[in-house]
XYZ file of C-alpha atoms in Angstrom:
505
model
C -26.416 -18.491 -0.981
C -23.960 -17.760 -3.713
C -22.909 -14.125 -1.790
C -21.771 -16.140 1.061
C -18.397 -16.810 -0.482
C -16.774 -13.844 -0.173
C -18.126 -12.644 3.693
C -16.033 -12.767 6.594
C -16.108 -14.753 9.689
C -18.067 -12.965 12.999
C -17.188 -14.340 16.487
C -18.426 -14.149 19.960
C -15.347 -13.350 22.527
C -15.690 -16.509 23.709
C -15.245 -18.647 20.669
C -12.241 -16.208 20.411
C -11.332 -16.750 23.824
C -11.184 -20.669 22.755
C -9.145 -20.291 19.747
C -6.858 -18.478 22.252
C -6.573 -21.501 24.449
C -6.008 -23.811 21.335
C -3.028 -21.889 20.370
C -1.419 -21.569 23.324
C -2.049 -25.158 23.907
C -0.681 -25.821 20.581
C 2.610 -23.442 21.075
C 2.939 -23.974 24.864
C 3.087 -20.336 25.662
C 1.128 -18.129 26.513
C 3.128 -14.861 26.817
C 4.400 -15.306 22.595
C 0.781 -14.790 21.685
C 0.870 -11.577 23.743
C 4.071 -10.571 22.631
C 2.361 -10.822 19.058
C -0.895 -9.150 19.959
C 1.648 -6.147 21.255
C 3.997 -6.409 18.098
C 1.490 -6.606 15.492
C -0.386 -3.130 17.377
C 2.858 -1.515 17.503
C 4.019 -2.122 13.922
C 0.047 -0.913 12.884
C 0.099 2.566 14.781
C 3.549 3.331 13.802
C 3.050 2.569 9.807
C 0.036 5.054 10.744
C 1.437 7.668 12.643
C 5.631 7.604 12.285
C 6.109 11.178 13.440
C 4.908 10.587 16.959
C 7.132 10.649 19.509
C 5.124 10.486 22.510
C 3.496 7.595 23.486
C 0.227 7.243 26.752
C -0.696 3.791 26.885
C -2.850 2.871 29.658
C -3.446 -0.468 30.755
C -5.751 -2.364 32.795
C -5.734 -5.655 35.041
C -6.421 -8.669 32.203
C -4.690 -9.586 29.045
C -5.651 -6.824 27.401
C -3.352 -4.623 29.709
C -0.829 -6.604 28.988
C -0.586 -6.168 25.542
C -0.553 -2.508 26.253
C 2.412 -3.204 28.145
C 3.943 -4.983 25.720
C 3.306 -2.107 23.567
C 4.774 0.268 25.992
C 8.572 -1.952 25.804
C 8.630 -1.982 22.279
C 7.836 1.795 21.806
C 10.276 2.475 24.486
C 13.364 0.556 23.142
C 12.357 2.647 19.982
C 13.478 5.600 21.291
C 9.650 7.320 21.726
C 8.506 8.788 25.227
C 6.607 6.362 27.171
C 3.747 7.443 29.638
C 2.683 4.278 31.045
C -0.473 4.802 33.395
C -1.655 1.882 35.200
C -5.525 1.255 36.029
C -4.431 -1.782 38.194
C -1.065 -1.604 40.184
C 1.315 -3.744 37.971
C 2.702 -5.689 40.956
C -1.115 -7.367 41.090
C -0.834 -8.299 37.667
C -0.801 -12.224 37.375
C 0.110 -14.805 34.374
C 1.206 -13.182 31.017
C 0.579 -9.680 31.891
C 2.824 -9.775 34.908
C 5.839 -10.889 32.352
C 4.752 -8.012 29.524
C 5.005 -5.764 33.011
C 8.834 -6.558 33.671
C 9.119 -6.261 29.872
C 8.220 -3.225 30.225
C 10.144 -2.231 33.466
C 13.432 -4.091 31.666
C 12.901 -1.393 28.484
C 13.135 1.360 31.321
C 9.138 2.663 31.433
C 7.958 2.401 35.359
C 3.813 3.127 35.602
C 2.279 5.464 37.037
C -0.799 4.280 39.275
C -4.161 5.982 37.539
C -5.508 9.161 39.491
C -8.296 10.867 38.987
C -5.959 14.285 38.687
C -3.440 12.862 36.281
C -3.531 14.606 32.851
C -2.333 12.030 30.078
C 0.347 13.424 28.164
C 1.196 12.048 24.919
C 0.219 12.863 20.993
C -1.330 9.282 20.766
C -3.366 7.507 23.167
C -3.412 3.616 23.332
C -6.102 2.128 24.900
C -5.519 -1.150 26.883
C -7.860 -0.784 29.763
C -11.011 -3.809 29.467
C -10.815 -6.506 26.779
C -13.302 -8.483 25.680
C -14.336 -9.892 29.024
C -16.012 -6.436 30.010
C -19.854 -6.125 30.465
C -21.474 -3.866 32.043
C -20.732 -0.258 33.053
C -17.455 0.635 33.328
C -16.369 0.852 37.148
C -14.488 3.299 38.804
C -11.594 3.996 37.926
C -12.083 3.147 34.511
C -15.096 5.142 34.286
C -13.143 8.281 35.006
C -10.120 7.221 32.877
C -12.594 6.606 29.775
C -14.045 9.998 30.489
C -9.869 11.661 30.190
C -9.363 10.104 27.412
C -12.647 11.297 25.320
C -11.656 14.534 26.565
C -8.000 14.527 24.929
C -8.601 15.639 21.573
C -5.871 13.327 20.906
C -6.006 10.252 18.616
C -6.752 6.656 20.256
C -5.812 2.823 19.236
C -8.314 0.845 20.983
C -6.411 -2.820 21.557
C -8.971 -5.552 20.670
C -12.008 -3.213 21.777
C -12.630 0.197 22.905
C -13.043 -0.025 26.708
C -16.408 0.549 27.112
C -18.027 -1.728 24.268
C -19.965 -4.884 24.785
C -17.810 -7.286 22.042
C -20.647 -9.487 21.400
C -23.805 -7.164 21.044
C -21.796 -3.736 20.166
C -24.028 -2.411 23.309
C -22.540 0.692 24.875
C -23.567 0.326 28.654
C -22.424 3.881 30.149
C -19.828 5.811 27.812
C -17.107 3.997 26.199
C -13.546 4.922 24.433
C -13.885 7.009 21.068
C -11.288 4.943 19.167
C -9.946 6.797 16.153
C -8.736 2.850 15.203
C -9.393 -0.565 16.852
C -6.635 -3.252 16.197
C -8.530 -6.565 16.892
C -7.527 -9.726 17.120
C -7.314 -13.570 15.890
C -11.066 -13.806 15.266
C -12.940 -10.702 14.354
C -15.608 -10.074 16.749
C -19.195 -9.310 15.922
C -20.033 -6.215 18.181
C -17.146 -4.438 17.066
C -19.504 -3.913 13.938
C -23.207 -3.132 14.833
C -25.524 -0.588 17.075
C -23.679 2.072 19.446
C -20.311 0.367 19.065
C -19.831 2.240 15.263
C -19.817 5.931 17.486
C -16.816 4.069 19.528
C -14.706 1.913 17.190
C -13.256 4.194 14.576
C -11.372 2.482 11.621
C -11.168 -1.242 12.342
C -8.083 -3.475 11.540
C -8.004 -7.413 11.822
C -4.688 -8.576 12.843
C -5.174 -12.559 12.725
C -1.669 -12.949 14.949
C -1.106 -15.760 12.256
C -4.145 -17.468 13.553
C -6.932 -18.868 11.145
C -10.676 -19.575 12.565
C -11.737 -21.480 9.689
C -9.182 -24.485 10.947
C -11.510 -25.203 13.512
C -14.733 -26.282 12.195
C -16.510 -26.976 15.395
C -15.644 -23.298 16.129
C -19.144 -21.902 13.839
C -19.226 -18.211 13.336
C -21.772 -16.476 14.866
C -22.729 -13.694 11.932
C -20.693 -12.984 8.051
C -19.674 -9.753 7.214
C -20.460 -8.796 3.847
C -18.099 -7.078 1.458
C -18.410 -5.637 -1.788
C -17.579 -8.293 -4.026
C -20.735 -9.799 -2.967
C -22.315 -8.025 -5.502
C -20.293 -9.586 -8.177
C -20.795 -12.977 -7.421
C -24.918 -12.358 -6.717
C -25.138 -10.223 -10.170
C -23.545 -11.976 -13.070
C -24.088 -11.126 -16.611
C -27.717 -11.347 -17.916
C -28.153 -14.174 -20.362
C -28.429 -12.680 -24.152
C -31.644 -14.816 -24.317
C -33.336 -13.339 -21.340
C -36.382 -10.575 -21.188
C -38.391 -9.101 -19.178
C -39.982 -12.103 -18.047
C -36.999 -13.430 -16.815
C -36.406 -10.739 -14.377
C -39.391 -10.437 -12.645
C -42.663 -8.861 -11.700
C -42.827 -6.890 -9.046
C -46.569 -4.721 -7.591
C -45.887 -1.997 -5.583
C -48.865 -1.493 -3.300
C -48.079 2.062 -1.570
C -49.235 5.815 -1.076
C -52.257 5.890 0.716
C -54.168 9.404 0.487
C -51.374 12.436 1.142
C -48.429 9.886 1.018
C -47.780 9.569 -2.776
C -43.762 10.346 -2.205
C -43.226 6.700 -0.696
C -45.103 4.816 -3.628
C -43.069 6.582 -6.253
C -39.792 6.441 -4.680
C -40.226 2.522 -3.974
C -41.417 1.885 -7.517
C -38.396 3.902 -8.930
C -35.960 1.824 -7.138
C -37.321 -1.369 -8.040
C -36.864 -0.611 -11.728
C -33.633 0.869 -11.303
C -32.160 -2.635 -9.566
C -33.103 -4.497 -12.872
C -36.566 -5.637 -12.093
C -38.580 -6.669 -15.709
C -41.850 -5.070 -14.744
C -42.675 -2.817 -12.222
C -46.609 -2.031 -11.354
C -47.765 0.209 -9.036
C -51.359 0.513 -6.685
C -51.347 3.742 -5.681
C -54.477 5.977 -4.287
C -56.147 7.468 -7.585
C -54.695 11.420 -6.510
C -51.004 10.433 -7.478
C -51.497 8.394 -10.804
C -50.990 11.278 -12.387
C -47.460 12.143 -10.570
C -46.456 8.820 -11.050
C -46.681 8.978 -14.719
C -45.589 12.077 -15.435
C -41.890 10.884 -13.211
C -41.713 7.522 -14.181
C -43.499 6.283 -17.237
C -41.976 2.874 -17.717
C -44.032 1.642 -14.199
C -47.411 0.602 -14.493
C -49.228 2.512 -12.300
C -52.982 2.128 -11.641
C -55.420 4.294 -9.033
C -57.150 1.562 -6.572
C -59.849 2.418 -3.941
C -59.750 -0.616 -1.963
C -59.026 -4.534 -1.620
C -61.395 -5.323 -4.981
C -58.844 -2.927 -7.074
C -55.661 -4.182 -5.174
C -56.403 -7.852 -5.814
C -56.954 -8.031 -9.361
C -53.384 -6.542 -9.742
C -51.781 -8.560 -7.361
C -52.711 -11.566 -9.687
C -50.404 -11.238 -12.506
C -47.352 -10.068 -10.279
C -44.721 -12.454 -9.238
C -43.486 -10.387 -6.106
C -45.616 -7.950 -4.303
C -44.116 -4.863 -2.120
C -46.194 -3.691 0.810
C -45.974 -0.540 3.636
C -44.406 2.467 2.061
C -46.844 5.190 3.020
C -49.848 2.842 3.123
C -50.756 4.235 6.780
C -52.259 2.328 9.425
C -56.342 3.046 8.365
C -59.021 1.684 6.165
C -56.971 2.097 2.929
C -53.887 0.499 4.490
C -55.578 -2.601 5.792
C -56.789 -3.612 2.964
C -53.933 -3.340 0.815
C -51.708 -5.297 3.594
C -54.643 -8.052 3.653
C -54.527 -7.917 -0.112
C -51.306 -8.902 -0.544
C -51.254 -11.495 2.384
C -54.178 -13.428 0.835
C -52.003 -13.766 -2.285
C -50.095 -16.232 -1.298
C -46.809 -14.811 -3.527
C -43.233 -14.095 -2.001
C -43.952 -10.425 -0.940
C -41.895 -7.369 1.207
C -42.847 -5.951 4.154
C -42.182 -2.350 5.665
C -42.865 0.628 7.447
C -47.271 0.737 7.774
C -47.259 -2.921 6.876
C -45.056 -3.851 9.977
C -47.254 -1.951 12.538
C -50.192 -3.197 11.313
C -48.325 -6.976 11.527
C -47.799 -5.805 15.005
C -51.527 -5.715 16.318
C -52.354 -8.357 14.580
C -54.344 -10.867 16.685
C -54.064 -13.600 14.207
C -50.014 -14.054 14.807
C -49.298 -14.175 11.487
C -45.974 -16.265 10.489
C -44.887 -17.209 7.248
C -41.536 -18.664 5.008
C -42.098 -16.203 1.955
C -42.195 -13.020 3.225
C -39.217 -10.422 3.815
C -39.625 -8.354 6.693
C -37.288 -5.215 6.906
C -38.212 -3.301 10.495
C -36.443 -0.302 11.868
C -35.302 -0.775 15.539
C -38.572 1.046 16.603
C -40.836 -1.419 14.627
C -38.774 -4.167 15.335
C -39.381 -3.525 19.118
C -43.296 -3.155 18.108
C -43.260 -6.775 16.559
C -41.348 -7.908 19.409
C -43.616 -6.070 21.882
C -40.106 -4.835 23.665
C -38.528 -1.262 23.679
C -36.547 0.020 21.169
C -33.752 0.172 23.509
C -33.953 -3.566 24.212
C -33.982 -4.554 20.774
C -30.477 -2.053 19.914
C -29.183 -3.580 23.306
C -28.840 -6.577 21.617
C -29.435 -6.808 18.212
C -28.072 -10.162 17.252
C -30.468 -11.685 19.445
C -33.221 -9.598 18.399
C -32.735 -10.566 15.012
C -33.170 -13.908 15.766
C -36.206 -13.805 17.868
C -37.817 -11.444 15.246
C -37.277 -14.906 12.425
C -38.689 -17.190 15.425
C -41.548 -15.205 15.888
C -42.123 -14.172 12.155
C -40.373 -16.536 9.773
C -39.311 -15.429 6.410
C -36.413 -13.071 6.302
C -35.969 -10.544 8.734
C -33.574 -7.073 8.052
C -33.132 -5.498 11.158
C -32.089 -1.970 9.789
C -30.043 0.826 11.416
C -26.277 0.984 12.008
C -24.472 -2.500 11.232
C -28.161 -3.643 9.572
C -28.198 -7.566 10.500
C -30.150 -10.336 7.486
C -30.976 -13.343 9.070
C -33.193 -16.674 7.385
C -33.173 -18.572 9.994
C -30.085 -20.251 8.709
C -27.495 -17.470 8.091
C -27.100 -14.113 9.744
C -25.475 -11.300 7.491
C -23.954 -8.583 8.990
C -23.474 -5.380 6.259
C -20.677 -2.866 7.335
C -21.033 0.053 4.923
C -23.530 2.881 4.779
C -23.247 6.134 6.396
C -24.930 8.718 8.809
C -26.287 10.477 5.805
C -28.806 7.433 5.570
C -30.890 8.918 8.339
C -33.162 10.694 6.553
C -36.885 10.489 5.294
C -37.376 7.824 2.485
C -34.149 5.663 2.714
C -36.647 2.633 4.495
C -38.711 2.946 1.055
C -35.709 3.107 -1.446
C -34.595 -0.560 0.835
C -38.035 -2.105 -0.060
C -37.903 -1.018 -3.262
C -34.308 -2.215 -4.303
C -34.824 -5.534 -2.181
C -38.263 -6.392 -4.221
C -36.608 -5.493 -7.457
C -33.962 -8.561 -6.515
C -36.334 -11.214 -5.435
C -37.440 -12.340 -8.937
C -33.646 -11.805 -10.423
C -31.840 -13.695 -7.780
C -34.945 -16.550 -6.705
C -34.080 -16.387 -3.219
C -35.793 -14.480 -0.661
C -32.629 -14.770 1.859
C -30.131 -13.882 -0.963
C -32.500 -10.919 -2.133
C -32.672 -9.116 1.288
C -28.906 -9.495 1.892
C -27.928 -8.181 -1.562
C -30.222 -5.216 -1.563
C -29.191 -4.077 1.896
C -25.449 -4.174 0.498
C -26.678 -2.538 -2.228
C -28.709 -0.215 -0.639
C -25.255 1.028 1.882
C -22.903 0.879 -0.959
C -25.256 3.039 -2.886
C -25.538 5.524 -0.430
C -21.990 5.128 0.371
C -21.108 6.607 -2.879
C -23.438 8.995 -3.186
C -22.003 10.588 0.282
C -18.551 10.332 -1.277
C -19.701 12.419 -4.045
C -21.043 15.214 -2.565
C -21.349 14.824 1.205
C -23.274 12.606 3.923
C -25.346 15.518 5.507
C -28.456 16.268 2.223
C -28.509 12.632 1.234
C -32.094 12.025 -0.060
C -33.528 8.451 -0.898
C -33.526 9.679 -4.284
C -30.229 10.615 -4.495
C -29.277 6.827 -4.365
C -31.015 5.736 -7.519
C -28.748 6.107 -10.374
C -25.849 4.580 -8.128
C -27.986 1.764 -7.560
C -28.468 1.174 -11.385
C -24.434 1.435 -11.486
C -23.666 -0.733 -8.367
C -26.508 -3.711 -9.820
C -24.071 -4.324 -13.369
C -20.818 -4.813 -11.120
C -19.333 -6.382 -14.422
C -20.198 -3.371 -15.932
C -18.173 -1.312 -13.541
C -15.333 -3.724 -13.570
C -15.059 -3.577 -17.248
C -15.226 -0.023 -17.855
C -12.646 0.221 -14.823
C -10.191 -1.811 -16.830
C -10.492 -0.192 -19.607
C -9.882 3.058 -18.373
């Protein structure tokens, strides 16, 4: 898992809620790691926005409120207008919040008690309402506060989470805060990054309040986010000595009859990531197409399983689904492949027919890279209860199926039954016809270079985002095509490449 090494550390709020305790057990005081939390906020929005000089900051019952408070002093004693609103009356508060309260009250800001009338003044909103202790649907009067601020227009800091957000599944019950940034802390939490929570969230910023997780070993990370110089480490130099053998064969079995577009947009991509050969079985009508756009793949017409199979014996990894349909063609090129016995992908077609199949098929050498629909299909649950939790769905998806599961959509999760992967890149512009096909294409094209099923999937789905990430930054998110990602995937697979041409510009 050489890509591992540069990730970051995902946590559940209450692992983070432990490493809380520890500290304050450590330091013997609670209210300094509060006082931090505030500082570290206050320093962060005012680097961002020094020409504000009205402050709302409304807080709720917990810790969380009192770090708004704590906010609310220090932005006070530097000189700004201070519109304190509180969701709980301060003189309930209890612990550390009550003493960030009279911190507040000694800097000269009094609260005013939420009402469903007030209109928050202010140029920037902070957001101190639920921490990371909130489930559910936000109750009145939060519900109504969450609503006035969404309705603002103004920017927001969301303190540890936006009120609203599920922490540890990134589930949006009801409505939730539309942070323009979130300042979390100590541990970085793992819904903060995944499913609706990326509409709420904004920029994130990981303030560790001088705090390290990795100290505490029996403290084990729930996910690892990725980050770009994975790609280094997973994609070193090619050895002078090496050929096309080294790098792998991949087959390609897609385009059933009227679906050619998926078969040649797969194959392209798994040439373009580096793969040594790329074949193609393809429906006899787009041989011809496939030729004519990309000569260097071996592409062959096949009727049925007979044509399919004696292919699939001289490849060394076999791509299945894009555009194979779920009829008498696409059977037998998913049963094809199966019978092989060879490390092979799995999308789109290929996953619904794994879905009815009465067999329960489960295997170690397959990738499987579902959508939150098909996901839900091979998990026989909605697709709202698989995006309602998707860390857990993840899982259950490798129990059920083995191999390597990518769960795809916003925040896509990699998981081998050892290690989940969470990727934070990619864009909006990604949701659009063909992007599922360039994935299976740039993930097979990996498998023979990097010899690792696990380490394949999570590379190509970095690749995959960071591709399209620069392809959006180029000329927009809304138009991105599959296609469109290719020649930055060619780029983004030679990082060295990059890095020296970089330096020697």
């Amino acid at each position: 898992m050489s890509a591992s090494f540069s990730q970051r550390p995902l946590y559940l709020a209450d692992q983070v809620r432990e490493l809380d305790r520890r500290t304050i057990e450590a330091e013997g005081d609670s209210f300094a790691l509060m006082r931090r939390a505030g500082e570290s906020a206050y320093d962060t929005l005012r680097a961002r926005w020094p020409q504000v000089r009205r402050l709302c900051v409304l807080c709720g019952g917990g810790n969380n409120g009192g770090d708004g408070y704590v906010i609310a002093a220090l932005a006070a004693a530097d000189g700004l207008v201070v519109e304190l609103v509180a969701l709980k009356p301060a003189a309930e508060l209890e612990g550390s919040a009550r003493k960030a309260a009279a911190l507040a009250a000694e800097a000269g800001v009094e609260p005013i008690d939420w009402a469903d009338e007030l209109t928050l003044d202010g140029e920037l909103i902070i957001d101190a309402m639920l921490g990371t202790g909130a489930r559910g649907a936000p109750r009145p009067p939060y519900a109504a506060a969450i609503a006035e601020v969404n309705a603002s227009g103004r920017p927001v800091v969301a303190i540890d989470v936006p009120s609203g957000v599920d922490v540890d599944t990134g589930h949006v019950e009801a409505a939730a805060v539309r942070a323009t940034l979130t300042i979390t802390f100590i541990g970085d939490k793992f819904g903060l990054h995944t499913g609706a929570a990326l509409d709420a969230v904004g920029e994130i910023i990981h303030a560790t309040l001088g705090v390290d997780p990795r100290r505490h070993a029996d403290i084990v990370p729930v996910a690892w986010r990725q980050t770009r110089q994975d790609l280094a480490i997973a994609l070193p130099p090619r050895a002078p000595n090496s050929h096309k053998g080294s790098h792998g064969h991949v087959l390609v079995v897609a385009g059933a009859p009227g679906m050619g577009g998926a078969a040649l947009m797969t194959s392209e991509m798994v040439a373009r990531v580096g793969a040594g050969k790329v074949s193609l079985a393809t429906d006899v009508a787009h041989v011809s197409a496939s030729l004519t756009r990309f000569p260097e793949i071996m592409a062959r017409g096949v009727r049925g399983a007979p044509d399919i199979e004696a292919m699939v014996e001289t490849a060394d990894v076999l791509a299945v689904g894009p555009g194979i349909g779920t009829g008498a063609w696409g059977q037998a090129a998913l049963q094809s492949v199966l019978a092989a016995g060879k490390s092979c992908v799995l999308d789109a077609d290929a996953l619904n027919l794994l879905a009815g199949d009465d067999g329960q098929s489960r295997r170690d050498d397959w990738i499987l890279t579902p959508h939150p629909g098909e996901a839900g299909r091979l998990l026989g649950l909605s697709t709202g209860e698989v995006q309602r939790d998707r860390r857990h769905a993840v899982i259950a998806l490798q129990r059920r199926w083995g191999g390597t599961i990518v769960l795809k959509g916003a925040g896509t999760l990699v998981y081998d039954g050892e290690r989940l992967t969470l990727c934070p890149f990619g864009n909006p512009g990604m949701g659009s016809g063909g992007m599922g096909d360039a994935l299976t294409g740039i993930i097979s094209g990996l498998v023979g270079q990097l010899g690792s099923l696990g380490e394949a999937a999570r590379i190509g789905v970095l690749l995959h985002a960071l591709a399209a990430d620069a392809a959006a930054l180029d000329a927009g998110e809304r138009g991105l095509l599959a296609t469109d990602l290719a020649s930055y995937a060619r780029t983004l697979a030679n990082p060295q490449s990059v890095s020296t041409h970089a330096d020697h510009a």
